[in-house]
Amino acid sequence: MGLDKDQGASRQQRLERTLRTLSNGLSAVIHITDEQKLLEEICRIAVNTGGYAFAWIGYAQDDAARTVRPMAHAGFHAGYLQEITVSWAEDALGQGPVGRAIRSRSPEFSRQIASDQLFAPWRKTALKHGFQAVGALPLLVEGSVLGSLNLYSRLDTFDQEEIELLTSLADNLAFGIQAIRIRIQRDEQEALMRNNQQLLQERVKELDLLLSISQIRNQEDLSLLEILEWIAKVLPSAWRFPELAAARVAVYEYGEFKTDGFRPSPYSLKSVLQAGDRDIGEIEVVYLEEPPVQDNSVFLPEEKDLLQSVSAQTADIVQHCQTVVELRKLSGALEQAADTVVITDTEGKIEYVNHAFEEVTGYPRAEALGRKPNILKSGQHPPEFYTHMWETILKGEVYRDTVINRTRDGTLYYEQKTISPLFDQQGRLTHFLATGKDLTEQLRTESRLQYLTRNDALTGLMNQKEFIRHVDQVLRDEASRIESLAVVAIGLDSFKFVNETFGRYQGDQVLKMMGERLSRAVDMPVARIGSDEFCFMLKGKAAKQPEAIVYESLDALAQPFSIQEEELVLTASAGISCYPLDSREGLVLLQKAETAMSRAKTSGIQRFEFYTPDMQVNSVHRLRLNKALLEALEKSQFSLYFQPQIDLTSNLISGVEALVRWEPPGLPAVSPQEFIPLLEDMGRISELGDFVIQEACDAYQRINKAGLDLPQISINLAAPQLEDPLLVRKLTRALDRAGLEAHNLELEITESLLISQFEKVQDNLAELRKLGTGVALDDFGTGYSSLQYLTRYPFSKLKIDKAFIWSMALNSKDYEVVKAIISLGHSLGIRVVAEGVEKKKHVQVLLDLGCRYCQGYLFSPPLEEKAFMSYVKTFTRDFSP
């Protein structure tokens, strides 16, 4: 028994040493900027702090023998590396932990060197040095294995917890190596950029000119004459000696455009304007007097190339303007046509639509111009349909067919479409002219449309309306004979993934297949009632015990299938309503089956639920809450509560967090945990966020005007706000209105939001840095934290999640997490705030760990504005334990 206790104490000591090793190693990664020094320091820490007998780091070589070259080592066994040969090849010298770790990209260990057959090539040497166990941890840098960190012990010390900590040490080392190499690469690139700066400056004028000419082409308020005059005016500024330069642009049909003082000169550079095989003018740049050059190269080769580029762009502009004029003439003739008319360029971009197009499609002209006709795509045709269309018109042939399109409001319509290629005088394809005759009304009188009134166009199954009619018909015709009847609604789980990953066409094929599977499984008429929802009816014995059939249906749908050589599985959830218990009407039975199906989806995948009255109550409650939220947004029924943040060292209020609350008139307050997810689902969370930004700034101004000087106010940001391109503008407007400085405001974002959305929000984070507002990382420690995010953005604050604070006195791991976060914050110069402080013993522990700032109910709950002001005025400033 005493031996077990000694072993436990020894194991605990090892874990504590390893934790200190990880902490010291993290500090080294943060502070050391030389790769070799970092490798040597990590080895030293492993030996001196971790207690390992010997440590070395080796890099995998790409030579023929695939050797592992030692880069750094520590311990009193340096001669060991001269006595052995280590490889990462598949031969015997590569079967040790080092070789296996490099090949497998995962930690490898030999816990009993004396008996490990794979360690035979090195056993004698290792035992001579007193080694009993060895571990190798791969270093993954930029997705590849750079080498491994190798640790030797006189005991079998590598248990699971120690391995996890050592893996973190290796990951941090790999991150440090990558960061150092990136920094070196960046420094080299910056040096190269400085060397090229002069050359770049010489090209800036040329690039500015070409860009300006490209942009002016799209200014529809300018005539061609104004554009040509502008080109002539700006040309001299791009030349080596702009003060001596003058320019002339001549287009035969429109005349000459010259800069002031232009005259013929012996120092002249010309370029012809060409449209196809025709000369339509020329551009000339001259120096009005001899330029100060050292040789005879008055004009540089780059300047000759520049003038040719300007000439090509100018010719294109002339042709474009002429085409636009012709199109405008054509549009006048087509505007009154009864059929739809669309003119596009050769890439399909719409340049003209007539009034009939607006009437039929519902798209205003301003919204259609510049887009492509695929805005009308209905999803009713396979990709091959459109491929054939493009192949036909790009060959210069006229295309005719009946097309199913979709209007702006989602309505399908049928059109007899004719698309004709248009050519210029040189026979080049320039545009497409598409005309369409609306056939919808005509086809509604034919059998196809009669069929579509009863059946789903995609799957051929009954549609929802026909299914309800069918149920009602059965209930009417067989009312005296039917004892029970059940309606089953089935919805596919995560079908949106198929459409987003493989496209709408493949998604439609999957829906067809699922409809066929379900029809075979139940041997009953099946209906499609939504994009990914189906239903069927059971009666007689099957309706009394529908579970077996529903199970079979869900299993049939969950069978694997292939898309583009990928094997997938789609599960489904079902809901069941019963006649006469739940209703005697088909519509109501279907609605209740769908309600039960929605409940089943919240319980997991491939589940089913019978309808119960409480489901309706919950659905009604959610609908009422949605309606009330919309009203709350319109009438600004939200308010802010305030919770102080305390500096334990000075016993002063260091800041305040503004928290949104909703207290509907005449109703109990609704928890943010309930209404904020609803607003996110409704896509309205940004409206609430805008209110909080402005109201927090205004409240902060009122609090300070009352003589209560607070350093800073914090607000929480949701993901859509942080992605909003207008976020910085909104913040600036709110700060200006309240007369505040940017540093008075701090924005809190969650760690999970940062990790999942960093690529989307990094531009806004950069703008916030320029603006000067603080950015705090909230709930730190609850996600998969990464040093990269802390180093890529200068956060003003880390907020330790309250769950760690509550359990740190009871759980040593949580205590170590809190300790590590505080140490990390101090190393990076970031203020650390502990949330959820509710007991004085929390204060003592946090002070011992060096955490000055706290927030929680021990100091104050969130208070409305007047109560918060009273709290600040009577603040006791004594929370010592």
PDB file of C-alpha atoms in Angstrom, residues 625 628-641 659-665 670-672 675-676 679 684-685 687-689 691-692 695:
ATOM      1  CA  LEU A 625     -41.593  35.133 -29.005  1.00  0.00           C
ATOM      2  CA  ALA A 628     -42.590  39.926 -29.764  1.00  0.00           C
ATOM      3  CA  LEU A 629     -38.901  40.222 -30.691  1.00  0.00           C
ATOM      4  CA  LEU A 630     -39.741  41.942 -33.968  1.00  0.00           C
ATOM      5  CA  GLU A 631     -41.931  44.382 -32.043  1.00  0.00           C
ATOM      6  CA  ALA A 632     -39.155  44.851 -29.462  1.00  0.00           C
ATOM      7  CA  LEU A 633     -36.696  45.767 -32.237  1.00  0.00           C
ATOM      8  CA  GLU A 634     -39.141  48.271 -33.741  1.00  0.00           C
ATOM      9  CA  LYS A 635     -40.046  49.872 -30.378  1.00  0.00           C
ATOM     10  CA  SER A 636     -36.567  49.665 -28.769  1.00  0.00           C
ATOM     11  CA  GLN A 637     -37.775  47.636 -25.791  1.00  0.00           C
ATOM     12  CA  PHE A 638     -34.280  46.500 -24.908  1.00  0.00           C
ATOM     13  CA  SER A 639     -32.207  48.047 -22.124  1.00  0.00           C
ATOM     14  CA  LEU A 640     -28.673  47.821 -20.801  1.00  0.00           C
ATOM     15  CA  TYR A 641     -27.524  46.597 -17.405  1.00  0.00           C
ATOM     16  CA  LEU A 659     -25.203  43.615 -20.847  1.00  0.00           C
ATOM     17  CA  VAL A 660     -28.421  43.691 -22.895  1.00  0.00           C
ATOM     18  CA  ARG A 661     -31.724  42.787 -21.230  1.00  0.00           C
ATOM     19  CA  TRP A 662     -35.284  42.399 -22.552  1.00  0.00           C
ATOM     20  CA  GLU A 663     -38.285  43.001 -20.315  1.00  0.00           C
ATOM     21  CA  PRO A 664     -41.410  42.918 -22.528  1.00  0.00           C
ATOM     22  CA  PRO A 665     -44.180  45.229 -21.246  1.00  0.00           C
ATOM     23  CA  VAL A 670     -36.696  37.000 -21.088  1.00  0.00           C
ATOM     24  CA  SER A 671     -33.207  35.548 -20.640  1.00  0.00           C
ATOM     25  CA  PRO A 672     -30.554  36.579 -23.204  1.00  0.00           C
ATOM     26  CA  PHE A 675     -33.819  35.625 -27.136  1.00  0.00           C
ATOM     27  CA  ILE A 676     -30.301  36.102 -28.574  1.00  0.00           C
ATOM     28  CA  LEU A 679     -32.465  36.828 -33.154  1.00  0.00           C
ATOM     29  CA  ARG A 684     -31.708  40.276 -36.874  1.00  0.00           C
ATOM     30  CA  ILE A 685     -28.927  40.122 -34.282  1.00  0.00           C
ATOM     31  CA  GLU A 687     -29.956  45.350 -35.327  1.00  0.00           C
ATOM     32  CA  LEU A 688     -29.763  44.631 -31.618  1.00  0.00           C
ATOM     33  CA  GLY A 689     -25.975  44.969 -31.796  1.00  0.00           C
ATOM     34  CA  PHE A 691     -28.624  49.468 -30.535  1.00  0.00           C
ATOM     35  CA  VAL A 692     -26.170  48.204 -27.904  1.00  0.00           C
ATOM     36  CA  GLU A 695     -26.820  52.982 -26.120  1.00  0.00           C
TER      37      GLU A 695
END
